[in-house]
Amino acid sequence: MNQSHAMDFTGRAVLVTGGTRGLGAALARAFLASGADVMVCGRGTPDALPSSDGREASFRAADLRDPAAAADLVTATAERFGRLDVLVNNAGGSPDADAATVSPRFVEKVVALNLLAPFYTAQAANLVMREQPDGGCVINIGSVSARDPQPGTAAYTAAKAGLLGLTRALALEWAPRVRVNHITAGLIRTENATALYGDDGGAAVADIVPMGRLAEPDDVARACLWLACDLSSYVNGADLAVHGGGEIPARQVVRRTHPPFRHLDSFPSHPLSSQ
C-alpha cells in the first residue's frame, strides 16, 4: 500500500456531529484538508463553518437525541455527497452535577446526548454504508471519564462507558462492511479551556498528564484520520487512547512536590553487611 496516499480522502464523504466548534470543528477541518467532503451538524446555525484551503463544510441543523432527526441528517448527507464513508460521533458533553440531587430530566438528557444520539446516528449510517462497495466506518469520540470518573460526572461517566460498550457491540455486528472504533480522549485544549480548567487555561492541570500538556484538537483529529483510512483497515472494535498517558497517580504528584524524607537509619543495610 502506498502510505503517502492512504490519508487522501478525496471523493469520500464524512459526517462529523457537533462539528461546528471546538474539537468537532478541528475534526472537520482535518478531513477537509485531506480532501473529503464534510457535513457538520449542530442544534443552531454557527456564525462560520469549518474550512480548509478554500473548502468549507456543509451544515445541517439537527438534534440527534431525536432518532428521526438523526436518520434525516444521515440521509441528507448521503444525498448531498452521493455516499457516506465516515461518521464521527463527536457531539457530547455535560456540565458537572451532584449525583445526590441531580434531576431525572438532567440524567435523561445527558444519556441521550452522549449515548443514544451516537447509537441513532450510527444505526442510520450503517444502512447507507453497508450497501456501498467499500463499506464505511464509524468513530465514536469517548472520554477518560468512562474509565476514571471524576466528582460531578456520574451521568456523563455512565453514558460514556456505555458508548465504549456500544462500540464493541456494533463492531461485532456490522463487520466486515462497517468498522466501528472508539477514541478515549483526555483533557483537550479548546477555546473554552479556561472555563473547564481554570484561569491558567489548563497549565496546572497539564502537570498531571505524563506528556506534560493537554491534548490539542489536532491530536485527536490525526487519530480519526488514521482510524478512517486504509492503513487501519483491519482495526475494528478498538479503543484508541489519545490522552497523553492518562493521569499521574496522586501519590506521585504529592511526592513530586513534597519529596519524602527518610532518615539514614531507615534504609536497609547493605546485603553483604554482617549486621
C-alpha positions as a printed NumPy array, in Angstrom:
array([[  0.   ,   0.   ,   0.   ],
       [  1.221,   3.491,  -0.865],
       [  1.15 ,   5.146,   2.543],
       [  1.54 ,   8.615,   1.06 ],
       [ -1.93 ,   8.274,  -0.435],
       [ -3.518,   6.372,   2.444],
       [ -4.88 ,   9.509,   4.099],
       [ -6.148,  11.081,   0.881],
       [ -9.907,  11.247,   1.367],
       [-10.69 ,  12.824,  -1.991],
       [-14.046,  11.526,  -3.189],
       [-15.083,  10.37 ,   0.265],
       [-17.844,  11.812,   2.407],
       [-17.581,  12.418,   6.142],
       [-20.202,  13.386,   8.721],
       [-18.95 ,  14.99 ,  11.95 ],
       [-21.608,  15.51 ,  14.606],
       [-21.142,  18.569,  16.793],
       [-18.674,  19.729,  14.163],
       [-19.253,  23.476,  14.3  ],
       [-16.898,  24.375,  17.163],
       [-14.193,  23.091,  19.465],
       [-12.923,  19.591,  18.828],
       [-15.612,  18.876,  16.244],
       [-14.564,  21.819,  14.088],
       [-10.939,  20.638,  14.222],
       [-12.024,  17.176,  13.09 ],
       [-13.993,  18.684,  10.218],
       [-11.039,  20.826,   9.131],
       [ -8.693,  17.831,   9.189],
       [-10.933,  15.819,   6.885],
       [-11.43 ,  18.816,   4.603],
       [ -7.653,  19.291,   4.394],
       [ -7.364,  15.629,   3.413],
       [ -9.745,  16.093,   0.508],
       [-13.014,  14.81 ,   1.977],
       [-16.446,  16.318,   1.537],
       [-17.648,  17.094,   5.054],
       [-21.05 ,  17.606,   6.642],
       [-21.262,  19.022,  10.159],
       [-24.306,  19.434,  12.363],
       [-25.403,  21.298,  15.451],
       [-28.596,  22.444,  17.062],
       [-28.028,  26.046,  15.953],
       [-26.568,  27.618,  12.835],
       [-22.963,  28.752,  13.53 ],
       [-21.537,  32.139,  12.597],
       [-18.878,  30.403,  10.499],
       [-18.335,  26.869,   9.24 ],
       [-15.101,  24.863,   9.408],
       [-12.971,  25.377,   6.303],
       [ -9.563,  24.462,   4.925],
       [ -7.716,  25.532,   1.766],
       [-10.766,  27.355,   0.468],
       [-13.105,  24.399,   1.022],
       [-15.941,  24.67 ,   3.531],
       [-18.026,  22.09 ,   5.345],
       [-21.736,  21.782,   4.675],
       [-24.121,  22.252,   7.585],
       [-27.462,  20.899,   8.691],
       [-29.239,  21.697,  11.947],
       [-30.201,  18.606,  13.925],
       [-30.95 ,  17.478,  17.459],
       [-29.568,  13.951,  17.331],
       [-31.335,  12.912,  20.509],
       [-34.346,  12.529,  18.213],
       [-33.98 ,   9.285,  16.202],
       [-35.871,  10.759,  13.247],
       [-33.578,  13.804,  13.183],
       [-30.505,  11.559,  13.255],
       [-31.831,   9.499,  10.359],
       [-32.714,  12.637,   8.386],
       [-29.188,  14.013,   8.892],
       [-27.591,  10.836,   7.543],
       [-29.969,  10.753,   4.587],
       [-29.27 ,  14.415,   3.794],
       [-25.511,  13.795,   3.945],
       [-25.678,  10.791,   1.623],
       [-27.882,  12.71 ,  -0.808],
       [-25.624,  15.774,  -0.704],
       [-22.426,  13.854,  -1.462],
       [-23.767,  10.704,  -3.103],
       [-22.266,   8.498,  -0.387],
       [-21.223,   8.349,   3.273],
       [-17.866,   6.818,   4.16 ],
       [-17.108,   8.054,   7.675],
       [-19.258,   9.005,  10.642],
       [-17.54 ,  10.68 ,  13.585],
       [-19.847,  10.727,  16.598],
       [-18.317,  13.731,  18.325],
       [-21.325,  15.571,  19.796],
       [-21.495,  15.21 ,  23.568],
       [-20.617,  16.728,  26.896],
       [-22.234,  17.651,  30.178],
       [-21.969,  20.253,  32.955],
       [-20.992,  18.902,  36.374],
       [-23.858,  17.91 ,  38.635],
       [-24.171,  16.42 ,  42.113],
       [-25.374,  12.835,  41.722],
       [-27.25 ,  13.037,  45.042],
       [-29.533,  15.836,  43.902],
       [-29.482,  15.851,  40.097],
       [-32.902,  15.651,  38.45 ],
       [-34.065,  12.679,  36.381],
       [-34.571,  15.038,  33.44 ],
       [-30.916,  16.091,  33.559],
       [-29.744,  12.471,  33.627],
       [-32.001,  11.561,  30.71 ],
       [-30.654,  14.456,  28.603],
       [-27.023,  13.612,  29.327],
       [-27.505,   9.945,  28.469],
       [-29.497,  10.828,  25.369],
       [-26.793,  13.154,  24.041],
       [-23.759,  11.02 ,  24.873],
       [-25.086,   7.506,  24.25 ],
       [-28.433,   7.376,  22.488],
       [-27.649,  10.029,  19.856],
       [-24.479,   8.218,  18.703],
       [-26.475,   4.974,  18.56 ],
       [-29.248,   6.518,  16.451],
       [-26.81 ,   8.218,  14.078],
       [-24.611,   5.143,  13.679],
       [-27.677,   2.983,  13.059],
       [-28.755,   5.224,  10.197],
       [-25.215,   5.48 ,   8.822],
       [-24.836,   1.704,   8.783],
       [-27.846,   1.388,   6.48 ],
       [-26.041,   3.568,   3.925],
       [-22.516,   2.232,   4.379],
       [-23.342,  -1.46 ,   4.191],
       [-24.709,  -1.001,   0.662],
       [-21.528,   0.678,  -0.622],
       [-18.793,  -1.373,  -2.33 ],
       [-16.184,  -0.046,   0.132],
       [-18.427,  -0.086,   3.19 ],
       [-17.603,   2.588,   5.746],
       [-16.513,   3.287,   9.28 ],
       [-17.864,   4.831,  12.468],
       [-15.634,   6.558,  15.019],
       [-17.057,   7.277,  18.463],
       [-15.363,  10.027,  20.477],
       [-15.328,   8.905,  24.082],
       [-13.767,  10.18 ,  27.274],
       [-11.361,   9.143,  30.006],
       [-14.367,   9.601,  32.308],
       [-15.638,   6.233,  31.083],
       [-12.776,   4.565,  32.963],
       [-11.767,   7.17 ,  35.546],
       [-14.829,   9.019,  36.892],
       [-14.497,  12.46 ,  38.434],
       [-16.844,  14.014,  41.016],
       [-19.913,  15.552,  39.413],
       [-19.874,  13.366,  36.306],
       [-21.96 ,  10.326,  37.248],
       [-24.451,  10.534,  34.363],
       [-21.764,  11.521,  31.86 ],
       [-19.456,   8.744,  33.037],
       [-22.219,   6.15 ,  32.738],
       [-23.117,   7.347,  29.237],
       [-19.504,   7.354,  28.023],
       [-18.913,   3.899,  29.479],
       [-21.986,   2.815,  27.555],
       [-20.567,   4.348,  24.366],
       [-17.44 ,   2.233,  24.694],
       [-19.564,  -0.884,  25.152],
       [-21.749,   0.121,  22.225],
       [-18.664,   0.471,  20.025],
       [-17.591,  -3.083,  20.728],
       [-21.085,  -4.463,  20.2  ],
       [-21.594,  -2.712,  16.859],
       [-18.117,  -3.749,  15.717],
       [-19.157,  -7.369,  16.196],
       [-22.47 ,  -6.993,  14.407],
       [-21.563,  -4.785,  11.459],
       [-18.189,  -6.139,  10.341],
       [-16.806,  -6.623,   7.79 ],
       [-18.734,  -3.999,   5.809],
       [-18.662,  -1.337,   8.515],
       [-15.868,  -0.899,  11.041],
       [-16.655,   0.735,  14.388],
       [-13.934,   2.122,  16.645],
       [-13.61 ,   4.325,  19.705],
       [-11.23 ,   7.086,  20.791],
       [-10.728,   7.683,  24.503],
       [ -9.97 ,  11.392,  24.555],
       [ -8.302,  13.05 ,  27.511],
       [ -8.09 ,  16.695,  28.502],
       [ -8.238,  18.834,  25.355],
       [ -7.273,  22.476,  24.959],
       [-10.135,  24.17 ,  23.112],
       [-11.454,  27.722,  23.049],
       [-13.275,  27.155,  26.338],
       [-10.251,  25.666,  28.145],
       [-10.294,  28.465,  30.724],
       [-13.879,  27.669,  31.697],
       [-13.015,  23.982,  32.036],
       [ -9.571,  24.049,  33.608],
       [ -9.174,  27.46 ,  35.279],
       [ -7.706,  30.868,  34.542],
       [ -4.346,  29.419,  33.503],
       [ -6.005,  27.64 ,  30.569],
       [ -5.033,  24.228,  31.885],
       [ -1.341,  24.854,  32.643],
       [ -1.633,  23.461,  36.154],
       [ -3.773,  20.534,  35.036],
       [ -1.161,  19.64 ,  32.418],
       [  1.252,  18.759,  35.219],
       [ -0.722,  15.604,  35.979],
       [ -0.513,  14.36 ,  32.367],
       [  2.565,  12.227,  31.616],
       [  3.093,  14.028,  28.292],
       [  3.215,  17.329,  30.186],
       [  0.499,  19.087,  28.203],
       [ -3.18 ,  18.98 ,  27.358],
       [ -4.132,  17.468,  24.014],
       [ -4.555,  19.795,  21.082],
       [ -7.663,  19.173,  18.947],
       [ -5.381,  18.145,  16.078],
       [ -4.006,  15.287,  18.196],
       [ -7.47 ,  13.723,  18.186],
       [ -8.062,  14.707,  14.556],
       [ -4.985,  12.814,  13.382],
       [ -6.158,   9.729,  15.28 ],
       [ -9.514,   9.987,  13.5  ],
       [ -7.826,  10.235,  10.108],
       [ -5.856,   7.085,  10.845],
       [ -8.889,   5.116,  12.023],
       [-10.799,   6.201,   8.926],
       [ -8.105,   5.453,   6.349],
       [ -6.991,   2.21 ,   4.703],
       [ -3.95 ,   1.916,   6.99 ],
       [ -6.329,   0.728,   9.726],
       [ -8.476,  -1.498,   7.513],
       [ -8.183,  -4.419,   9.971],
       [ -8.797,  -2.291,  13.079],
       [-12.32 ,  -2.895,  14.367],
       [-13.798,  -2.649,  17.845],
       [-10.655,  -0.886,  19.07 ],
       [-10.305,   1.721,  21.793],
       [ -7.536,   4.147,  20.842],
       [ -6.323,   6.145,  23.849],
       [ -5.465,   9.741,  22.958],
       [ -4.912,  11.061,  26.475],
       [ -1.169,  11.579,  26.801],
       [ -0.757,   8.579,  29.08 ],
       [ -3.709,   9.285,  31.354],
       [ -3.102,  10.916,  34.711],
       [ -0.113,  10.588,  37.005],
       [ -1.286,   8.886,  40.241],
       [ -1.971,  11.316,  43.072],
       [  0.715,   9.792,  45.291],
       [  3.322,  10.534,  42.629],
       [  2.125,  14.121,  42.252],
       [  2.463,  14.572,  46.009],
       [  5.922,  13.003,  46.032],
       [  6.98 ,  15.349,  43.235],
       [  6.039,  18.472,  45.211],
       [  6.835,  17.117,  48.691],
       [  9.63 ,  14.517,  48.453],
       [  9.522,  12.143,  51.428],
       [ 12.326,  12.498,  53.979],
       [ 13.88 ,   9.263,  55.088],
       [ 16.407,   9.176,  57.908],
       [ 19.6  ,   7.271,  57.131],
       [ 18.728,   4.759,  59.838],
       [ 15.582,   3.841,  57.925],
       [ 17.49 ,   2.468,  54.935],
       [ 18.176,  -1.277,  54.934],
       [ 21.701,  -2.486,  55.496],
       [ 23.835,  -3.459,  52.519],
       [ 23.092,  -7.083,  51.639],
       [ 26.784,  -8.013,  52.257],
       [ 26.805,  -6.378,  55.656],
       [ 27.263,  -8.581,  58.693],
       [ 24.598,  -6.706,  60.563]])
